[in-house]
Amino acid sequence: MLGRYMMGAVAARTGDEMSGPALLVIGLAVTGSPVTASWLLAGLTVSAAVGGPVLGVLLDRVRRPGRLLGWCLAGYAAGILLVFGGLGRVPDGVLVGVAVCTGVLGPALTGGWTAQLPLVTGTRGLSRATALDSMSYNVAGLAGPALVGVIAAVGGGATAVLVSAGLLIAALPAAHGLPARDDVLDRRSSRSIRMEVSAGFAAIAGNGVLRRATVGSMVSCCGAAMVVVSAPVLGIRLSGESGHGALLLAVIAACGLAANTALTLLRRLPRWETVLAGGTAVAGIGMVTMGVSGTMWGAVIGAIVVGLGEGPQLTALFAVRHREAPERVRSQVFTTGASLKITSFAVGSALAGPLAAYSVEAAVLAGAVAQGVAVVLLIRWRSDGG
């Protein structure tokens, strides 16, 4: 069962990671406007803050959450295909609106899927399964953008969009095969969705461990976005090739995957709060190295360190959520957390653009500062008992 879950998770998340860059490439190719292309990408992320909490409520209410995840996968695939089909034929504003509506379903491909892991493994194998699940994010983060680059170079941006949608559809059998929930009658509530959404936020805000993990991960994700946006510019700055910037992102994802693989081999897993703060600190050190290196090889070393921190950081975040989330609102905690991180990423991306245009080194170092702030929040709140 876990193997099938992992295959579906990798397919869904790789398709998700491909969707934004693929729309960016095809949007630029068809319209010739970087503004339109960037707005399509922004549309897929900005609406996650709305979609995550609502999807969480619905996933917690249904007996077979996998079927709802399947509908979300199909809807997301249909949305990106609609945008692709409308390019050059439909006003840009309408297409951006379609992208925004599609992005509402995005948290289902991340937190919504991860929230179902206890149904697959039970409580005994959850810790190591969480590390494996985190690896699927690293694989997707590594393979998604790389596939878009290769496919777009060989077959064009249109092919990249179609492959992205195909991967999302390929994950449908795994989603539909997820186990049913036995306690669905206890989970159904006469309260409105708005009240249930409030209950999900209250579960995060009222639990000190969840609160600091959520806020710390949001600040960290905002900083990570600055590095992602800055990477192509940094590649040009250090080597004259923007493609070398994409290589830096691939190095980060690959090293995150390696670090999470090492975690699964440990006989005794460390305390997850320590891993969360430590991984964030290591990522910040790597970003400093990237920002001050002055050479491409120095930036690669920094990217290696960033990945070694970000991989365990994500695993620790999921482990904390699994352990601390109340069973009745587990999906809400995961999808709300995912939506908040995606929105933080969008904020970081928006801030990084003008900053990178002024000084790409400053933009990368700003990402490192965000990691430092996140570490302070994680450690201070922990010492205060909050």
Coordinates of N, CA and C in Angstrom, one line a residue, residues 177-274:
G177 N -7.3 4.6 -4.6 CA -7.0 3.4 -3.9 C -6.7 3.6 -2.4
L178 N -6.7 4.9 -2.0 CA -6.4 5.2 -0.6 C -7.4 4.6 0.3
P179 N -7.1 4.1 1.5 CA -8.0 3.5 2.4 C -9.2 4.4 2.9
A180 N -10.3 3.8 3.2 CA -11.4 4.5 3.7 C -11.2 4.8 5.2
R181 N -11.9 5.7 5.7 CA -11.8 6.1 7.1 C -12.9 5.4 7.9
D182 N -12.6 4.9 9.1 CA -13.7 4.1 9.8 C -14.5 5.1 10.7
D183 N -13.9 6.2 11.1 CA -14.6 7.1 12.1 C -15.3 8.3 11.4
V184 N -15.7 8.1 10.2 CA -16.3 9.2 9.5 C -17.5 9.8 10.1
L185 N -18.3 8.9 10.8 CA -19.5 9.4 11.4 C -19.2 10.4 12.6
D186 N -18.0 10.1 13.2 CA -17.6 11.0 14.3 C -17.1 12.3 13.8
R187 N -16.6 12.3 12.5 CA -16.0 13.5 12.0 C -17.0 14.4 11.4
R188 N -18.1 13.9 10.9 CA -19.1 14.8 10.3 C -19.7 15.7 11.4
S189 N -19.9 16.9 10.9 CA -20.4 17.9 11.9 C -21.5 18.7 11.3
S190 N -22.4 19.2 12.2 CA -23.5 20.0 11.7 C -23.0 21.5 11.6
R191 N -21.8 21.8 11.9 CA -21.3 23.1 11.8 C -21.0 23.4 10.4
S192 N -21.0 24.7 10.0 CA -20.8 25.2 8.7 C -19.3 25.0 8.4
I193 N -19.0 25.1 7.1 CA -17.6 25.0 6.6 C -16.8 26.1 7.2
R194 N -17.4 27.3 7.3 CA -16.7 28.4 7.9 C -16.3 28.1 9.3
M195 N -17.2 27.5 10.1 CA -16.9 27.2 11.5 C -15.8 26.1 11.5
E196 N -15.9 25.2 10.6 CA -14.9 24.1 10.6 C -13.5 24.7 10.2
V197 N -13.5 25.6 9.2 CA -12.2 26.2 8.9 C -11.6 26.9 10.1
S198 N -12.5 27.6 10.8 CA -12.0 28.3 12.0 C -11.5 27.3 13.0
A199 N -12.1 26.1 13.1 CA -11.6 25.1 14.0 C -10.2 24.6 13.6
G200 N -10.0 24.5 12.3 CA -8.7 24.1 11.8 C -7.6 25.1 12.2
F201 N -7.9 26.4 12.0 CA -6.9 27.5 12.3 C -6.7 27.5 13.9
A202 N -7.8 27.2 14.6 CA -7.7 27.2 16.1 C -6.8 26.1 16.5
A203 N -6.9 24.9 15.8 CA -6.1 23.8 16.2 C -4.6 24.1 16.1
I204 N -4.2 24.9 15.0 CA -2.9 25.3 14.8 C -2.5 26.4 15.8
A205 N -3.3 27.4 16.0 CA -3.0 28.5 16.9 C -3.0 28.1 18.3
G206 N -3.8 27.1 18.7 CA -3.9 26.7 20.1 C -2.9 25.7 20.5
N207 N -2.1 25.2 19.6 CA -1.1 24.2 20.0 C 0.3 24.9 19.7
G208 N 1.0 25.1 20.8 CA 2.3 25.8 20.7 C 3.3 25.2 19.7
V209 N 3.4 23.9 19.7 CA 4.3 23.2 18.8 C 3.9 23.4 17.3
L210 N 2.6 23.2 17.0 CA 2.1 23.5 15.7 C 2.2 24.9 15.3
R211 N 2.0 25.8 16.2 CA 2.0 27.2 15.9 C 3.4 27.7 15.5
R212 N 4.4 27.3 16.3 CA 5.7 27.8 16.0 C 6.3 27.0 14.7
A213 N 5.9 25.8 14.5 CA 6.3 25.1 13.3 C 5.7 25.7 12.1
T214 N 4.5 26.1 12.2 CA 3.8 26.7 11.0 C 4.4 28.1 10.7
V215 N 4.5 28.9 11.7 CA 5.0 30.3 11.5 C 6.5 30.2 11.0
G216 N 7.3 29.3 11.7 CA 8.7 29.2 11.3 C 8.8 28.7 9.9
S217 N 8.0 27.8 9.5 CA 8.1 27.3 8.1 C 7.6 28.3 7.1
M218 N 6.7 29.1 7.4 CA 6.2 30.2 6.5 C 7.4 31.2 6.3
V219 N 8.0 31.6 7.4 CA 9.1 32.6 7.2 C 10.2 32.0 6.4
S220 N 10.6 30.7 6.7 CA 11.6 30.0 6.0 C 11.3 29.9 4.5
C221 N 10.0 29.6 4.2 CA 9.6 29.4 2.8 C 9.6 30.7 2.0
C222 N 9.3 31.8 2.7 CA 9.4 33.1 2.1 C 10.9 33.4 1.7
G223 N 11.8 33.0 2.5 CA 13.2 33.2 2.2 C 13.7 32.2 1.1
A224 N 13.2 31.0 1.1 CA 13.5 30.0 0.1 C 13.1 30.5 -1.3
A225 N 11.9 31.2 -1.4 CA 11.4 31.7 -2.6 C 12.4 32.8 -3.2
M226 N 13.0 33.5 -2.3 CA 14.0 34.5 -2.8 C 15.1 33.9 -3.5
V227 N 15.6 32.7 -3.0 CA 16.7 32.0 -3.6 C 16.2 31.4 -4.9
V228 N 15.0 30.9 -5.0 CA 14.5 30.3 -6.3 C 14.4 31.4 -7.4
V229 N 13.9 32.5 -7.0 CA 13.7 33.6 -8.0 C 15.1 34.1 -8.4
S230 N 16.0 34.2 -7.5 CA 17.4 34.7 -7.7 C 18.3 33.8 -8.4
A231 N 18.0 32.5 -8.4 CA 19.0 31.5 -8.9 C 19.3 31.8 -10.4
P232 N 18.4 32.0 -11.3 CA 18.8 32.3 -12.7 C 19.6 33.5 -12.9
V233 N 19.3 34.6 -12.1 CA 20.0 35.8 -12.2 C 21.4 35.6 -11.6
L234 N 21.5 34.8 -10.5 CA 22.8 34.4 -10.0 C 23.7 33.7 -10.9
G235 N 23.0 32.7 -11.7 CA 23.7 32.0 -12.7 C 24.4 32.9 -13.8
I236 N 23.6 33.9 -14.2 CA 24.1 34.9 -15.2 C 25.2 35.7 -14.6
R237 N 25.1 36.1 -13.3 CA 26.1 36.9 -12.7 C 27.4 36.2 -12.5
L238 N 27.4 34.9 -12.2 CA 28.6 34.2 -11.9 C 29.2 33.4 -13.1
S239 N 28.3 33.1 -14.1 CA 28.8 32.2 -15.2 C 28.4 32.7 -16.5
G240 N 27.5 33.7 -16.6 CA 27.0 34.2 -17.9 C 25.9 33.3 -18.4
E241 N 25.4 32.3 -17.7 CA 24.4 31.4 -18.2 C 23.3 31.3 -17.2
S242 N 22.0 31.6 -17.6 CA 20.9 31.5 -16.6 C 20.6 30.0 -16.3
G243 N 21.0 29.1 -17.3 CA 20.8 27.7 -17.1 C 21.6 27.2 -15.9
H244 N 22.7 27.8 -15.6 CA 23.5 27.4 -14.4 C 22.7 27.7 -13.1
G245 N 21.9 28.7 -13.2 CA 21.1 29.0 -12.0 C 20.1 27.9 -11.8
A246 N 19.5 27.3 -12.9 CA 18.6 26.2 -12.7 C 19.3 25.0 -12.1
L247 N 20.6 24.9 -12.5 CA 21.4 23.8 -11.9 C 21.5 23.9 -10.4
L248 N 21.6 25.1 -9.9 CA 21.7 25.3 -8.5 C 20.5 24.8 -7.8
L249 N 19.3 25.1 -8.4 CA 18.0 24.6 -7.8 C 18.0 23.0 -7.8
A250 N 18.5 22.4 -8.9 CA 18.6 21.0 -9.0 C 19.5 20.4 -7.9
V251 N 20.6 21.1 -7.7 CA 21.5 20.6 -6.6 C 20.8 20.7 -5.3
I252 N 20.1 21.7 -5.0 CA 19.4 21.9 -3.7 C 18.4 20.7 -3.6
A253 N 17.6 20.4 -4.6 CA 16.6 19.3 -4.5 C 17.3 18.0 -4.4
A254 N 18.4 17.7 -5.1 CA 19.1 16.5 -5.0 C 19.7 16.2 -3.7
C255 N 20.3 17.3 -3.1 CA 20.9 17.1 -1.7 C 19.8 17.0 -0.7
G256 N 18.7 17.6 -0.9 CA 17.5 17.4 0.1 C 17.1 15.9 0.0
L257 N 17.0 15.4 -1.2 CA 16.7 14.0 -1.3 C 17.7 13.1 -0.6
A258 N 19.0 13.4 -0.8 CA 20.0 12.5 -0.2 C 19.9 12.6 1.3
A259 N 19.7 13.8 1.9 CA 19.6 14.0 3.3 C 18.4 13.2 3.9
N260 N 17.3 13.2 3.2 CA 16.1 12.5 3.7 C 16.3 11.0 3.5
T261 N 17.0 10.6 2.5 CA 17.4 9.2 2.4 C 18.2 8.7 3.6
A262 N 19.1 9.5 4.0 CA 20.0 9.2 5.2 C 19.1 9.1 6.4
L263 N 18.1 10.0 6.5 CA 17.2 10.0 7.7 C 16.5 8.6 7.8
T264 N 16.1 8.1 6.7 CA 15.3 6.8 6.7 C 16.2 5.6 7.2
L265 N 17.5 5.8 7.1 CA 18.4 4.7 7.5 C 18.8 4.8 8.9
L266 N 18.5 5.8 9.6 CA 18.9 5.9 11.0 C 18.1 5.0 11.9
R267 N 18.7 4.3 12.8 CA 18.0 3.4 13.7 C 17.2 4.1 14.7
R268 N 17.7 5.2 15.2 CA 16.9 6.0 16.1 C 16.8 7.4 15.6
L269 N 15.5 7.8 15.3 CA 15.3 9.1 14.7 C 15.4 10.2 15.8
P270 N 15.9 11.4 15.4 CA 16.1 12.5 16.3 C 14.8 13.1 16.7
R271 N 14.9 14.0 17.7 CA 13.7 14.8 18.1 C 13.4 15.8 16.9
W272 N 12.1 15.7 16.5 CA 11.8 16.5 15.2 C 11.9 18.0 15.4
E273 N 11.6 18.5 16.6 CA 11.7 20.0 16.8 C 13.1 20.4 16.6
T274 N 14.1 19.6 17.0 CA 15.5 19.9 16.9 C 15.9 19.9 15.4

